[in-house]
């Protein structure tokens, strides 16, 4: 429950100041819980997305990727259960008219109890909340809010309505003529695009069970309590993989994917103790087992990824609603069946937030002679938006020309950044702030002996190397650290 809100606010400001993440349509005062990725944020996000895609599709022979449309036939959402079940219990404050998700209201209260040193009371409240939600006992939840004297942060009163369900899907109209228009939904998860294409992929790819289908894409949810930066947004990106298996083998594959996914996260250079599993007590409408991988964000341990054993729920329902057979013939057991599914579902934006939270460091570099400090993003080199900064010491004496030859040679291999302006110290600090792992400086000695200085972001160590070896040195470093 420990949270470090000062550090969190510093990361949010840093993201804005250095071109990672901006509030959406900020010139119009922004749009709540919607964010835009800037020049460096979009590079970082792409590097994470590409790494996930490669790990799923290139490094697993039996997993292929697809890119399904965001708009889907509306019956998809009836079959998937989202129209009937994809809702959160909410409560309104009658005075302020503000609506809250009840679990968030109770969690925030538990957090306040924890800060006040009442950890046992906080834990008991969280346990009780979880049990009541699992039992859908909304009357008791309302009582719990009242007995804890929880107040609305706007009106300051405890004048609450009953707890009600609120569907999280956004809808819109397909078709221009009102009478012909159909209500359709912006997908709340990418998974359904995989399920409806299960047979297309299986048949066209002659896939044999067990096999997986991966997808990365936007999802939309009308989150009521939308806060905490890119942790909870109304438009976000998911990286999901559905793994189709023989019924009865779900326990074994569930464990397999829990291990694989923790391994993937720790390979980003994050210590394993910063993760924990949280088993779901209240299972989603499609699952027979489910857990979250939680990461220790500056706002405390929170969900990063879900691993769900989805049984044959989705394919069976799509078969029923579409009247198309969703069966697979398994030659090994000589049987037709609807496959079971293990799903791994990680938020790309939450992964970006985790990587930034882990990388952000404020370092005091003061010496007896001088006060100094820096803010540095110690990103893994393979995720850094810029790999190499190329910095001529001055704008004259032929140094830019030499720097340009390095730029020409390296830029087709990895992302480079060229800059002449300001002192070299200021330029190093700017590169530290966006997480650039290597800088090369071209100085007057470079003209004499064809060498440059390479500076390493984390140690700030500087080495003199031949100009000709810059590209290979950076490529070697990128490879050994990937
Ligand atoms: N297909 C299963 C599914 O969608 P989920 O637990 O609802 O499961 C999976 O979502 C992941 O998507 C979460 O673990 C989280 O990382 C991300 N996610 C969900 N809602 C989000 C939101 N409002 N903003 C950012 N990421 C979100």
PDB file of C-alpha atoms and ligand atoms in Angstrom, residues 86 188-191 221 223 230-238 240 242 280 286 292-293 303-306 308 310 343 345-351, ligand 1:
ATOM      1  CA  UNK A  86     -19.103  -5.836 -18.424  1.00  0.00           C
ATOM      2  CA  UNK A 188     -13.372  -3.025 -24.591  1.00  0.00           C
ATOM      3  CA  UNK A 189     -10.755  -5.770 -25.119  1.00  0.00           C
ATOM      4  CA  UNK A 190      -8.838  -6.946 -28.195  1.00  0.00           C
ATOM      5  CA  UNK A 191      -9.445 -10.614 -27.327  1.00  0.00           C
ATOM      6  CA  UNK A 221     -13.573   1.642 -21.574  1.00  0.00           C
ATOM      7  CA  UNK A 223     -13.832   4.234 -16.782  1.00  0.00           C
ATOM      8  CA  UNK A 230      -1.727   6.383 -17.943  1.00  0.00           C
ATOM      9  CA  UNK A 231      -2.544   3.653 -15.420  1.00  0.00           C
ATOM     10  CA  UNK A 232      -6.294   3.925 -15.994  1.00  0.00           C
ATOM     11  CA  UNK A 233      -7.354   5.475 -19.270  1.00  0.00           C
ATOM     12  CA  UNK A 234     -10.476   5.517 -21.377  1.00  0.00           C
ATOM     13  CA  UNK A 235      -8.509   4.732 -24.548  1.00  0.00           C
ATOM     14  CA  UNK A 236      -5.555   2.398 -24.069  1.00  0.00           C
ATOM     15  CA  UNK A 237      -3.592  -0.349 -25.753  1.00  0.00           C
ATOM     16  CA  UNK A 238      -3.563  -4.041 -24.883  1.00  0.00           C
ATOM     17  CA  UNK A 240      -3.153  -9.985 -25.706  1.00  0.00           C
ATOM     18  CA  UNK A 242      -5.106 -16.398 -26.607  1.00  0.00           C
ATOM     19  CA  UNK A 280      -8.808 -13.369  -8.273  1.00  0.00           C
ATOM     20  CA  UNK A 286     -15.553 -16.055 -18.638  1.00  0.00           C
ATOM     21  CA  UNK A 292      -3.019 -10.556 -11.985  1.00  0.00           C
ATOM     22  CA  UNK A 293       0.667  -9.890 -12.203  1.00  0.00           C
ATOM     23  CA  UNK A 303      -2.363  -4.795 -11.758  1.00  0.00           C
ATOM     24  CA  UNK A 304      -0.091  -4.868 -14.782  1.00  0.00           C
ATOM     25  CA  UNK A 305      -1.231  -8.018 -16.564  1.00  0.00           C
ATOM     26  CA  UNK A 306      -4.011 -10.569 -16.297  1.00  0.00           C
ATOM     27  CA  UNK A 308      -6.974 -15.936 -17.370  1.00  0.00           C
ATOM     28  CA  UNK A 310     -11.120 -18.674 -20.100  1.00  0.00           C
ATOM     29  CA  UNK A 343      -5.203 -15.750 -22.096  1.00  0.00           C
ATOM     30  CA  UNK A 345      -3.397  -9.786 -21.370  1.00  0.00           C
ATOM     31  CA  UNK A 346      -1.011  -6.970 -20.560  1.00  0.00           C
ATOM     32  CA  UNK A 347      -1.626  -3.232 -20.830  1.00  0.00           C
ATOM     33  CA  UNK A 348       0.938  -1.589 -23.087  1.00  0.00           C
ATOM     34  CA  UNK A 349       0.455   1.783 -21.379  1.00  0.00           C
ATOM     35  CA  UNK A 350       0.862   0.221 -17.938  1.00  0.00           C
ATOM     36  CA  UNK A 351       4.059  -1.437 -19.184  1.00  0.00           C
TER      37      UNK A 351
HETATM   38  N1  LIG B   1      -9.056  -9.635 -22.301  1.00  0.00           N
HETATM   39  C1  LIG B   1      -8.960  -9.622 -20.892  1.00  0.00           C
HETATM   40  C2  LIG B   1      -8.919  -8.272 -20.328  1.00  0.00           C
HETATM   41  O1  LIG B   1      -9.169  -7.301 -21.016  1.00  0.00           O
HETATM   42  P1  LIG B   1      -8.442  -6.962 -18.122  1.00  0.00           P
HETATM   43  O2  LIG B   1      -7.843  -7.440 -16.839  1.00  0.00           O
HETATM   44  O3  LIG B   1      -9.737  -6.244 -18.072  1.00  0.00           O
HETATM   45  O4  LIG B   1      -8.564  -8.260 -19.021  1.00  0.00           O
HETATM   46  C3  LIG B   1      -6.109  -6.565 -19.201  1.00  0.00           C
HETATM   47  O5  LIG B   1      -7.383  -6.058 -18.877  1.00  0.00           O
HETATM   48  C4  LIG B   1      -5.045  -5.516 -18.996  1.00  0.00           C
HETATM   49  O6  LIG B   1      -5.372  -4.337 -19.735  1.00  0.00           O
HETATM   50  C5  LIG B   1      -4.903  -5.039 -17.558  1.00  0.00           C
HETATM   51  O7  LIG B   1      -4.079  -5.899 -16.805  1.00  0.00           O
HETATM   52  C6  LIG B   1      -4.275  -3.666 -17.741  1.00  0.00           C
HETATM   53  O8  LIG B   1      -2.881  -3.769 -17.900  1.00  0.00           O
HETATM   54  C7  LIG B   1      -4.888  -3.196 -19.049  1.00  0.00           C
HETATM   55  N2  LIG B   1      -5.996  -2.248 -18.779  1.00  0.00           N
HETATM   56  C8  LIG B   1      -7.265  -2.559 -18.455  1.00  0.00           C
HETATM   57  N3  LIG B   1      -8.000  -1.439 -18.295  1.00  0.00           N
HETATM   58  C9  LIG B   1      -7.177  -0.399 -18.513  1.00  0.00           C
HETATM   59  C10 LIG B   1      -7.333   1.029 -18.492  1.00  0.00           C
HETATM   60  N4  LIG B   1      -8.517   1.599 -18.250  1.00  0.00           N
HETATM   61  N5  LIG B   1      -6.251   1.812 -18.766  1.00  0.00           N
HETATM   62  C11 LIG B   1      -5.044   1.253 -19.029  1.00  0.00           C
HETATM   63  N6  LIG B   1      -4.844  -0.088 -19.075  1.00  0.00           N
HETATM   64  C12 LIG B   1      -5.883  -0.911 -18.822  1.00  0.00           C
END
